[in-house]
Amino acid sequence: MAYLLIFLPLVASFVAGFFGRSLGDKKSQLITCSAVTISALISIYYFFDVALGKQIYNYKIINWISSDKLILNWSIYIDTLTSVMLVVVTSVSALVHIYSIGYMSHDPDKPRFMSYLSLFTFMMLMLVTSDNFLQLFFGWEGVGLASYLLIGFWFKKPSANAAAIKAFVVNRVGDFGLAIGIFLLFKYLGTLNFSEVFQQISSLQNEKLSMLGMEGSLITFICVFLFIGAMGKSAQIVLHTWLPDAMEGPTPVSALIHAATMVTAGVFLVVRCSPIFEYSQFALNLIVFIGATTAFFAATIGLVQNDIKRVIAYSTCSQLGYMFFAAGLGAYHIAIFHLFTHAFFKALLFLGAGSVIHAFHEEQDMRNMGGVWKKIPYTYALMIIGTLALTGFPFLAGFYSKDAIIEVAFQSKSILANYALFIGIFTAFMTSLYSWRLIFKTFHGNFRNKNIDLSKVHESPFVMLLPLVGLSIGAIFSGFVFKDYFIGSYFMEFWNNSIFFIKQFTLNHPPLWFLLITPTLVLAAIPIAYYLFVKNENFLKQFIDTNKPLYNFLLNKWYFDELYDFIFVNPAKKIGKFFWNIGDILIIDGFGPNGFAKIVKLVSDRAVQFQSGFLYHYAFVILIGLSILLTYIIIF
């Protein structure tokens, strides 16, 4: 069954991609949806068998590389960590496939889109079921390729092409770091198999390495490079700029890639490599700092964005920050728990946003929405559920996972624990504020769209609402049902050595006053958001007018894009222009097509004129040639 789980999406992708035109739209959609749904059902079976039944499987597909001592198999490795990721990837992917039937109903290239979705799913499954770093890197690059194809799916749209290229290039920076980390592991350990690397990594504790003018622990260098790869894929600050632009792709793409699967690959990598990271406190501190900073940074930007999908995209960026700083504090299991719950409510929000965009005839600007909660009541109710879960409303999924992360920061002895704690609490408040801003501006207040009439706003079809209902069940119950297994009293048995802890990890019960801080701030943000964005919008306008520089700073995303244009893009363009003008035009073209080649062509054009067909012309040419030859002999 494991082979079906992995390869059904690949087969479906192949069939829809190469035979979609002859099969037709409906058959292509049926094949891809059925294949991924079967994979999702099989992944649920393995979750109960592996995670709850304490089994571990390693199915060998082929012997991939056999060179000297390096023996790598292409395998399907399923432990508890993998089984959790399989459920997340396949269940969300299956619902996104079904949702796409309705959302992409007017698109002329439906088979191609479904093929790309299934290809992405296969690559992500390759990544999470790998038992060695090379197979992981294959899946890692595969999801990068598939994301490029999906983000740029509407290739006739220049902004979509630019966003796809940006995502691809920024991820290559992170992937280069990951590759260096893998090279270092192979150089010093002679293997890339997870089990062998994790067993031998402790032998490198005293090894030093000098690189880039710096000297430090070899394990620290390895961890930092691995984390750079995670930063790129999970859109952490510095390498985050591709994520919001990726909203140019169709909304199902946003839900699949940027909510539940690809962007969580970085968190998965850190947790999978916990036996390595546990030996580098510097790397763990770096993860805490980057994660906490990203959580705050992305939340501040989400407060002022007007594109409904961009608000949710920055929310994803922020929530990934929570996962990373939890992992940096050593709470890898809590990071995965938040990854698990987050997948459901964030995919719900993205698909809900797609339903809103569908109702507004492709309008994405929240300033052109409002007053439609009665027109699209099902979408409204489902997005309310997603928003409550995201903000950590008591007893919904996000409440258990996000509060657990904040509790870890409260009890941790890390030197950056207080930094993470303050940011975690304050970001929770901002998360609630921008989430309810989205709800109030989208559904409440006056109808502000001047391009369409209110009567034309309509609810989405059943095929789009059904996946939302499925995700809402996960958003409500996934935290309560699984908290004892993921992070509660059974967590050590549940994870069954798939996560490595040097010390016994315990989470004590914090004082009541601390437990009440975050829920109180989350609930307080609701009336504040209602007052600012519905009741008294003039107050907000006056505040913006008096704080225009701050507003522009946040609206322009801390000017990261402008900074990168100044430091990297514009100098690269100038260098390219210089080499184009000097190298290509002046030297290559000057000596080539416009130089020697031009002279040869000129001579040949003149020589052709002698081919007149008259005998006396040929005799004249022979005479000239003979004269030149005799002159040469006499002189030399």
XYZ file of C-alpha atoms in Angstrom:
636
model
C 0.000 0.000 0.000
C 2.915 2.351 0.615
C 3.800 2.175 -3.071
C 0.254 3.173 -4.005
C 0.365 6.016 -1.507
C 3.466 7.501 -3.121
C 3.069 6.705 -6.813
C -0.657 7.169 -7.425
C -0.281 10.995 -7.569
C 2.678 10.614 -9.974
C 0.717 8.305 -12.298
C -2.282 10.647 -12.166
C -0.037 13.607 -12.955
C 1.451 11.762 -15.936
C -1.947 10.726 -17.301
C -3.539 14.165 -16.892
C -0.463 15.952 -18.208
C 0.174 13.888 -21.345
C -3.305 12.602 -22.171
C -5.495 15.333 -20.672
C -6.498 16.791 -24.029
C -7.740 13.454 -25.342
C -9.331 12.401 -22.035
C -11.101 15.717 -21.469
C -11.458 17.923 -18.410
C -13.816 15.764 -16.353
C -11.876 12.522 -16.737
C -8.602 14.289 -15.933
C -10.129 15.777 -12.798
C -11.652 12.440 -11.797
C -8.345 10.579 -12.215
C -6.236 13.084 -10.262
C -8.796 13.602 -7.486
C -9.346 9.853 -7.076
C -5.620 9.084 -6.973
C -4.818 11.683 -4.322
C -7.916 10.773 -2.280
C -6.831 7.115 -2.217
C -3.369 8.256 -1.097
C -5.003 10.276 1.681
C -6.980 7.258 2.889
C -3.848 5.084 2.877
C -1.938 7.779 4.806
C -4.644 7.736 7.500
C -4.195 3.964 7.760
C -0.442 4.390 8.212
C -0.997 7.117 10.790
C -2.938 4.726 13.005
C -0.581 1.832 12.291
C 2.673 3.748 12.759
C 1.964 6.664 15.083
C -0.579 4.952 17.298
C 0.570 1.369 16.701
C 4.269 2.177 17.263
C 5.457 0.659 13.977
C 8.250 1.805 11.657
C 8.467 0.795 7.991
C 11.225 1.180 5.415
C 10.242 -0.070 1.961
C 13.071 -0.250 -0.566
C 12.091 0.838 -4.080
C 15.462 0.531 -5.828
C 19.143 0.653 -5.015
C 19.807 4.204 -6.151
C 23.556 4.778 -5.672
C 26.255 2.246 -4.894
C 29.713 3.827 -5.005
C 32.500 2.580 -2.723
C 31.093 2.947 0.817
C 28.202 5.180 -0.243
C 25.073 3.062 -0.600
C 21.795 4.938 -0.961
C 18.386 3.436 -1.626
C 15.317 5.096 -2.989
C 13.043 4.154 -0.134
C 9.719 4.817 1.523
C 10.524 5.409 5.177
C 7.523 5.803 7.471
C 7.908 6.613 11.145
C 5.661 8.752 13.357
C 6.989 12.060 12.042
C 6.525 10.919 8.449
C 3.039 9.556 9.110
C 1.937 12.922 10.527
C 3.301 14.725 7.463
C 1.639 12.183 5.157
C -1.759 12.896 6.683
C -1.232 16.645 6.370
C 0.049 16.557 2.790
C -2.376 14.063 1.282
C -5.548 15.161 3.101
C -5.086 18.841 2.284
C -4.009 17.986 -1.262
C -7.070 15.799 -1.818
C -9.408 18.560 -0.640
C -7.583 21.126 -2.785
C -7.917 18.846 -5.830
C -11.685 18.571 -5.262
C -11.999 22.307 -4.609
C -10.159 23.050 -7.863
C -12.918 21.385 -9.883
C -15.203 24.284 -8.993
C -12.652 27.077 -8.709
C -10.984 26.376 -12.067
C -14.247 25.598 -13.885
C -13.790 28.489 -16.333
C -10.085 27.849 -16.999
C -9.230 26.351 -20.403
C -6.225 24.394 -19.085
C -7.760 22.310 -16.308
C -5.899 19.031 -17.095
C -2.547 20.834 -16.959
C -3.440 22.418 -13.624
C -4.546 19.120 -12.096
C -1.377 17.488 -13.414
C 0.788 20.105 -11.707
C -1.123 19.687 -8.422
C -0.591 15.923 -8.449
C 3.073 16.316 -9.405
C 3.571 18.641 -6.458
C 1.899 16.128 -4.142
C 4.196 13.335 -5.349
C 7.319 15.455 -4.837
C 6.237 16.402 -1.345
C 5.624 12.736 -0.533
C 9.112 11.923 -1.822
C 10.514 14.562 0.522
C 8.797 13.387 3.700
C 9.282 9.630 3.108
C 13.020 9.861 2.394
C 15.457 7.899 4.524
C 18.531 9.771 3.307
C 19.554 13.345 2.541
C 19.915 12.814 -1.209
C 16.343 11.588 -1.631
C 15.189 14.440 0.601
C 17.069 16.862 -1.671
C 15.384 15.309 -4.713
C 11.947 15.922 -3.207
C 13.090 19.341 -2.002
C 14.019 20.424 -5.523
C 10.958 18.683 -6.944
C 8.517 20.752 -4.882
C 10.502 23.827 -5.942
C 9.948 22.928 -9.585
C 6.258 22.127 -9.069
C 5.713 25.372 -7.151
C 7.323 27.283 -10.040
C 4.901 25.641 -12.468
C 1.886 26.300 -10.237
C 2.698 29.903 -9.305
C 3.291 30.717 -12.971
C 0.330 28.624 -14.172
C -1.286 31.685 -15.773
C 1.856 32.226 -17.844
C 0.249 34.877 -20.046
C 0.080 37.112 -16.983
C 3.428 38.967 -16.559
C 3.056 39.319 -12.771
C 2.552 35.542 -12.445
C 5.704 34.849 -14.468
C 7.681 37.326 -12.366
C 6.383 35.771 -9.126
C 7.281 32.250 -10.298
C 10.813 33.306 -11.236
C 11.231 35.152 -7.934
C 10.125 32.106 -5.935
C 12.478 29.886 -7.909
C 15.498 32.188 -7.548
C 15.037 32.954 -3.829
C 14.603 29.269 -3.072
C 17.805 28.495 -4.959
C 19.662 30.650 -2.425
C 18.305 28.578 0.431
C 18.835 25.326 -1.465
C 22.496 26.213 -1.959
C 22.859 26.375 1.829
C 21.128 23.019 2.206
C 23.442 21.482 -0.404
C 26.538 22.731 1.455
C 25.214 21.235 4.693
C 24.699 17.874 2.942
C 28.201 18.041 1.395
C 29.742 18.631 4.832
C 27.880 15.660 6.294
C 29.115 13.390 3.510
C 32.695 14.707 3.701
C 33.066 14.050 7.429
C 30.764 11.052 7.933
C 30.971 9.297 4.543
C 27.236 8.596 4.447
C 23.948 10.367 3.822
C 21.555 7.825 5.333
C 19.612 9.392 8.200
C 20.131 6.488 10.574
C 23.901 6.378 10.030
C 24.319 10.168 10.160
C 22.338 10.453 13.391
C 24.301 7.622 15.009
C 27.687 9.113 14.111
C 26.985 12.838 14.539
C 28.056 12.865 18.195
C 31.582 11.882 17.069
C 31.915 15.340 15.439
C 31.313 17.318 18.643
C 34.962 18.314 18.979
C 35.601 18.866 15.263
C 36.409 22.441 14.187
C 35.996 24.003 10.767
C 37.320 27.217 9.252
C 35.092 28.677 6.536
C 34.548 32.158 5.102
C 37.096 33.603 7.499
C 35.299 32.143 10.521
C 36.255 29.232 12.710
C 33.796 27.270 14.758
C 32.217 23.944 15.529
C 31.721 21.702 12.508
C 28.251 20.675 13.721
C 27.293 24.341 14.060
C 28.322 25.025 10.475
C 26.318 22.000 9.301
C 23.249 23.111 11.272
C 23.431 26.694 10.043
C 23.636 25.610 6.408
C 20.768 23.161 6.846
C 18.738 25.925 8.474
C 19.461 28.304 5.571
C 17.764 25.731 3.350
C 14.826 25.644 5.750
C 14.649 29.460 5.784
C 14.294 29.585 2.006
C 11.621 26.925 1.739
C 9.671 28.165 4.779
C 9.928 31.870 3.885
C 11.678 33.107 7.017
C 12.872 36.701 7.223
C 15.648 37.558 4.732
C 14.495 34.755 2.389
C 10.780 35.466 2.752
C 10.206 37.816 -0.182
C 8.919 35.148 -2.591
C 5.937 34.065 -0.459
C 3.553 37.055 -0.781
C 4.295 37.414 -4.498
C 3.408 33.756 -4.963
C -0.239 34.727 -4.430
C -0.270 35.460 -8.183
C -1.011 31.780 -8.717
C -4.556 30.369 -8.514
C -5.970 30.252 -4.971
C -5.856 26.414 -4.709
C -2.103 26.743 -5.234
C -1.878 29.108 -2.274
C -3.765 26.671 -0.077
C -1.669 23.673 -1.092
C 1.814 25.171 -1.254
C 1.732 28.100 1.129
C -0.464 26.779 3.906
C 0.090 23.121 4.490
C 2.892 21.559 2.497
C 5.897 23.193 0.826
C 6.405 26.007 3.319
C 6.305 23.507 6.165
C 9.129 21.472 4.582
C 11.679 23.666 6.375
C 10.120 22.892 9.758
C 10.067 19.207 8.854
C 13.775 19.360 7.950
C 14.749 20.907 11.291
C 12.680 18.388 13.246
C 13.930 15.442 11.192
C 17.495 16.618 11.865
C 16.875 17.153 15.595
C 19.681 14.642 16.403
C 22.063 17.091 14.674
C 20.608 20.393 15.942
C 20.609 19.196 19.549
C 24.413 19.338 19.483
C 24.580 23.011 18.467
C 23.180 25.535 20.904
C 24.255 28.382 18.625
C 22.152 26.994 15.774
C 19.156 26.537 18.089
C 19.487 30.129 19.298
C 19.675 31.296 15.690
C 16.472 29.402 14.906
C 14.730 31.009 17.889
C 15.844 34.498 16.846
C 14.918 34.104 13.168
C 11.618 32.404 13.957
C 10.482 34.929 16.559
C 11.577 37.876 14.416
C 9.710 36.466 11.419
C 6.563 35.960 13.497
C 6.581 39.628 14.541
C 7.735 41.015 11.187
C 5.097 39.205 9.106
C 2.294 40.060 11.542
C 3.066 43.789 11.352
C 2.836 43.669 7.555
C -0.382 41.635 7.659
C -2.018 44.485 9.605
C -2.029 46.836 6.600
C -2.220 44.626 3.478
C -5.335 45.047 1.345
C -5.135 41.938 -0.857
C -7.114 39.223 0.955
C -4.679 36.477 -0.089
C -1.610 38.504 0.904
C -2.966 38.976 4.427
C -3.279 35.196 4.776
C 0.133 34.705 3.156
C 1.829 36.925 5.734
C -0.141 35.109 8.412
C 1.411 31.861 7.145
C 4.860 33.447 7.302
C 4.169 34.534 10.893
C 2.870 31.142 12.020
C 5.907 29.420 10.535
C 7.958 31.725 12.746
C 6.135 30.255 15.759
C 6.981 26.729 14.605
C 10.648 27.571 14.166
C 11.178 29.250 17.505
C 9.428 26.316 19.189
C 11.907 23.990 17.475
C 14.787 26.280 18.464
C 13.686 25.996 22.086
C 13.908 22.213 21.780
C 10.137 21.654 21.569
C 10.241 19.902 18.221
C 7.070 17.943 18.947
C 5.148 21.144 19.699
C 6.425 22.695 16.457
C 5.022 19.720 14.521
C 1.774 19.902 16.498
C 1.327 23.525 15.394
C 2.282 22.505 11.838
C -0.433 19.826 11.998
C -3.230 22.077 13.299
C -2.128 25.056 11.218
C -2.476 23.046 8.002
C -6.220 22.680 8.507
C -7.216 26.199 9.508
C -4.823 27.954 7.130
C -5.910 25.857 4.144
C -9.482 26.614 5.235
C -8.749 30.349 5.192
C -7.037 30.240 1.801
C -9.816 28.225 0.197
C -12.366 30.444 1.948
C -10.614 33.467 0.448
C -10.839 31.735 -2.926
C -14.580 31.328 -2.394
C -14.847 35.061 -1.649
C -12.798 35.932 -4.755
C -15.028 33.624 -6.789
C -18.133 35.382 -5.417
C -16.691 38.814 -6.273
C -15.724 37.769 -9.827
C -11.938 37.631 -9.207
C -11.746 40.734 -6.998
C -9.022 40.368 -4.306
C -8.859 43.869 -2.789
C -10.712 43.953 0.537
C -11.374 47.673 0.036
C -13.745 46.668 -2.773
C -15.703 44.174 -0.684
C -17.906 44.401 2.421
C -21.534 43.839 3.374
C -21.901 40.367 1.867
C -22.128 38.049 4.855
C -25.808 37.396 4.125
C -25.108 36.787 0.439
C -22.435 34.110 1.047
C -23.361 32.775 4.513
C -21.645 29.391 4.219
C -18.323 30.888 3.173
C -18.689 33.475 5.951
C -19.363 30.867 8.653
C -16.491 28.649 7.527
C -14.046 31.556 7.418
C -15.129 32.557 10.918
C -14.172 29.044 12.067
C -10.785 29.342 10.360
C -10.188 32.774 11.881
C -11.096 31.607 15.392
C -8.758 28.621 15.052
C -5.909 30.782 13.719
C -6.204 33.351 16.490
C -6.136 30.696 19.176
C -9.743 31.003 20.315
C -10.274 28.725 23.332
C -10.727 25.036 22.565
C -10.154 25.290 18.821
C -7.085 23.795 17.114
C -4.823 26.841 17.272
C -5.548 27.358 20.957
C -3.791 24.133 21.947
C -0.791 24.343 19.633
C -0.011 28.066 19.728
C -0.475 28.368 23.493
C 1.803 25.365 23.971
C 4.537 27.226 22.051
C 4.117 30.306 24.241
C 4.205 28.122 27.373
C 7.483 26.585 26.168
C 8.980 30.055 25.816
C 7.759 30.910 29.330
C 9.435 27.870 30.889
C 12.547 27.622 28.704
C 15.989 28.503 30.064
C 17.269 29.607 26.651
C 18.907 33.039 26.575
C 16.375 34.050 23.906
C 13.339 32.606 25.667
C 12.104 35.973 26.951
C 12.513 37.513 23.504
C 10.461 34.692 21.986
C 7.899 34.905 24.795
C 7.231 38.622 24.382
C 7.019 38.364 20.609
C 4.846 35.263 20.814
C 2.272 36.990 23.018
C 2.301 40.319 21.165
C 2.137 38.584 17.781
C -0.881 36.572 18.966
C -2.652 39.871 19.600
C -1.675 41.226 16.166
C -2.753 37.943 14.556
C -6.206 38.334 16.034
C -6.325 41.992 14.962
C -5.434 41.459 11.296
C -7.539 38.294 11.072
C -10.666 40.075 12.273
C -9.789 43.046 10.087
C -10.006 40.643 7.145
C -13.398 39.327 8.302
C -14.915 42.754 8.982
C -13.617 44.420 5.810
C -14.631 41.469 3.640
C -18.057 40.616 5.005
C -19.310 43.557 7.102
C -19.887 47.270 6.673
C -21.126 48.729 3.406
C -20.830 47.063 -0.009
C -17.972 48.976 -1.652
C -17.470 47.318 -5.037
C -18.201 49.687 -7.932
C -17.625 47.155 -10.711
C -20.304 44.589 -9.863
C -23.771 44.804 -8.382
C -24.494 43.299 -4.960
C -27.152 41.071 -6.522
C -24.450 39.374 -8.624
C -22.468 38.241 -5.573
C -23.223 34.544 -5.159
C -22.305 31.603 -2.958
C -19.761 29.094 -4.272
C -20.916 25.719 -5.643
C -21.114 22.625 -3.460
C -17.891 21.150 -4.899
C -16.010 24.175 -3.468
C -17.823 24.268 -0.120
C -17.401 20.560 0.658
C -13.589 20.768 1.100
C -14.100 23.809 3.335
C -16.381 21.777 5.574
C -13.779 19.000 5.806
C -11.038 21.461 6.712
C -13.280 23.171 9.276
C -13.663 19.854 11.111
C -9.864 19.665 11.363
C -9.713 23.316 12.439
C -12.146 22.633 15.280
C -11.154 19.201 16.562
C -7.537 18.437 15.561
C -6.068 20.244 18.576
C -8.320 18.753 21.236
C -8.268 15.191 19.850
C -4.504 14.888 19.331
C -2.978 17.135 22.022
C -2.342 14.300 24.457
C -0.537 12.304 21.776
C 1.496 15.103 20.211
C 2.453 17.104 23.302
C 0.682 15.585 26.296
C 1.417 12.760 28.648
C 1.861 10.200 25.852
C 4.143 12.263 23.639
C 7.351 10.257 24.184
C 5.583 6.993 23.323
C 3.759 8.621 20.427
C 6.863 9.990 18.714
C 8.647 6.670 19.226
C 12.200 8.019 18.771
C 11.366 9.808 15.497
C 12.293 13.039 17.317
C 15.515 13.234 19.309
C 15.767 14.859 22.729
C 19.130 14.946 24.518
C 17.344 15.686 27.788
C 13.949 14.513 28.936
C 11.521 17.188 27.770
C 8.883 18.175 30.294
C 6.297 20.952 30.161
C 5.138 22.023 33.606
C 1.734 23.567 34.206
C 2.190 27.376 34.161
C 0.378 29.712 36.591
C -3.235 30.666 35.848
C -2.463 34.365 35.265
C -0.067 33.423 32.469
C -2.557 31.077 30.853
C -5.109 33.896 30.683
C -2.860 36.513 29.041
C -2.958 35.258 25.449
C -6.677 34.327 25.291
C -7.561 37.688 26.868
C -5.556 39.610 24.259
C -6.992 37.475 21.454
C -10.556 38.155 22.589
C -9.864 41.859 23.213
C -8.704 42.241 19.609
C -12.210 41.407 18.296
C -14.039 44.534 19.587
C -10.978 46.669 18.793
C -10.990 45.417 15.193
C -14.756 45.976 14.937
C -14.416 49.548 16.180
C -11.486 50.394 13.897
C -12.645 48.722 10.695
C -16.441 48.956 10.875
C -17.719 51.344 13.519
C -15.289 54.273 13.286
C -13.090 54.065 10.201
C -12.393 57.810 10.403
C -10.362 57.279 13.561
C -8.130 54.829 11.688
C -7.760 57.211 8.727
C -6.687 60.016 11.059
C -4.193 57.718 12.750
C -2.741 56.718 9.365
C -2.516 60.337 8.232
C -0.571 61.312 11.346
C 1.698 58.247 11.083
C 2.186 58.089 7.334
C 5.883 57.041 7.404
C 5.105 54.084 9.686
C 2.106 53.082 7.558
C 4.143 53.241 4.349
C 6.947 51.277 6.027
C 4.549 48.433 6.813
C 2.594 48.700 3.554
C 5.850 48.390 1.600
C 6.840 45.302 3.611
C 9.689 46.949 5.521
C 11.168 47.880 2.107
C 12.853 44.493 1.769
C 12.128 44.308 -1.959
C 13.513 47.798 -2.514
C 16.573 46.959 -0.429
C 17.242 43.794 -2.425
C 16.737 45.698 -5.665
C 19.370 48.211 -4.513
C 21.880 45.635 -3.222
C 21.453 42.726 -5.640
C 19.096 43.289 -8.566
C 20.215 46.687 -9.879
C 23.982 45.968 -9.565
C 23.417 42.620 -11.310
C 21.578 44.407 -14.104
C 24.404 46.957 -14.427
C 27.042 44.206 -14.551
C 24.976 42.340 -17.118
C 24.518 45.494 -19.187
C 28.273 46.183 -19.049
C 29.168 42.693 -20.268
C 26.448 42.910 -22.896
C 27.762 46.186 -24.314
C 31.499 45.470 -23.933
C 31.640 41.689 -24.132
C 28.864 40.785 -26.544
C 28.420 43.837 -28.781
C 31.939 45.341 -28.847
C 34.184 42.255 -28.622
C 32.226 39.170 -29.716
C 29.985 40.858 -32.280
C 32.722 43.368 -33.204
C 35.314 40.721 -34.050
C 32.801 38.054 -35.034
C 29.681 38.848 -37.089
C 30.688 42.507 -37.532
C 34.466 41.886 -37.873
C 36.220 38.960 -39.552
C 32.990 37.398 -40.674
C 31.937 40.671 -42.267
C 35.292 40.969 -44.100
C 35.044 37.402 -45.386
C 31.524 38.062 -46.592
C 32.636 41.306 -48.297
C 35.493 39.536 -50.098
C 33.235 36.678 -51.130
C 30.640 39.135 -52.454
C 33.362 40.770 -54.602
C 34.717 37.402 -55.757
C 31.249 36.324 -56.877
C 31.255 39.188 -59.365
C 34.071 37.478 -61.293
C 31.818 34.464 -61.928
C 30.298 36.075 -65.017
C 30.553 33.192 -67.468
C 32.863 35.103 -69.873
C 36.172 33.469 -70.737
C 38.167 36.714 -70.816
C 37.031 37.507 -67.221
C 38.371 34.144 -66.007
C 41.644 34.697 -67.929
C 41.964 38.116 -66.302
C 41.502 36.579 -62.805
C 44.107 33.878 -63.597
C 46.534 36.576 -64.728
C 46.044 38.579 -61.512
C 46.579 35.457 -59.399
C 49.733 34.562 -61.326
C 51.083 38.096 -60.862
C 50.495 37.948 -57.090
C 52.180 34.513 -56.898
C 55.282 35.661 -58.854
C 55.556 38.808 -56.747
C 55.479 36.721 -53.567
C 58.198 34.330 -54.890
C 60.507 37.170 -55.967
C 60.210 39.030 -52.651
C 60.527 36.067 -50.282
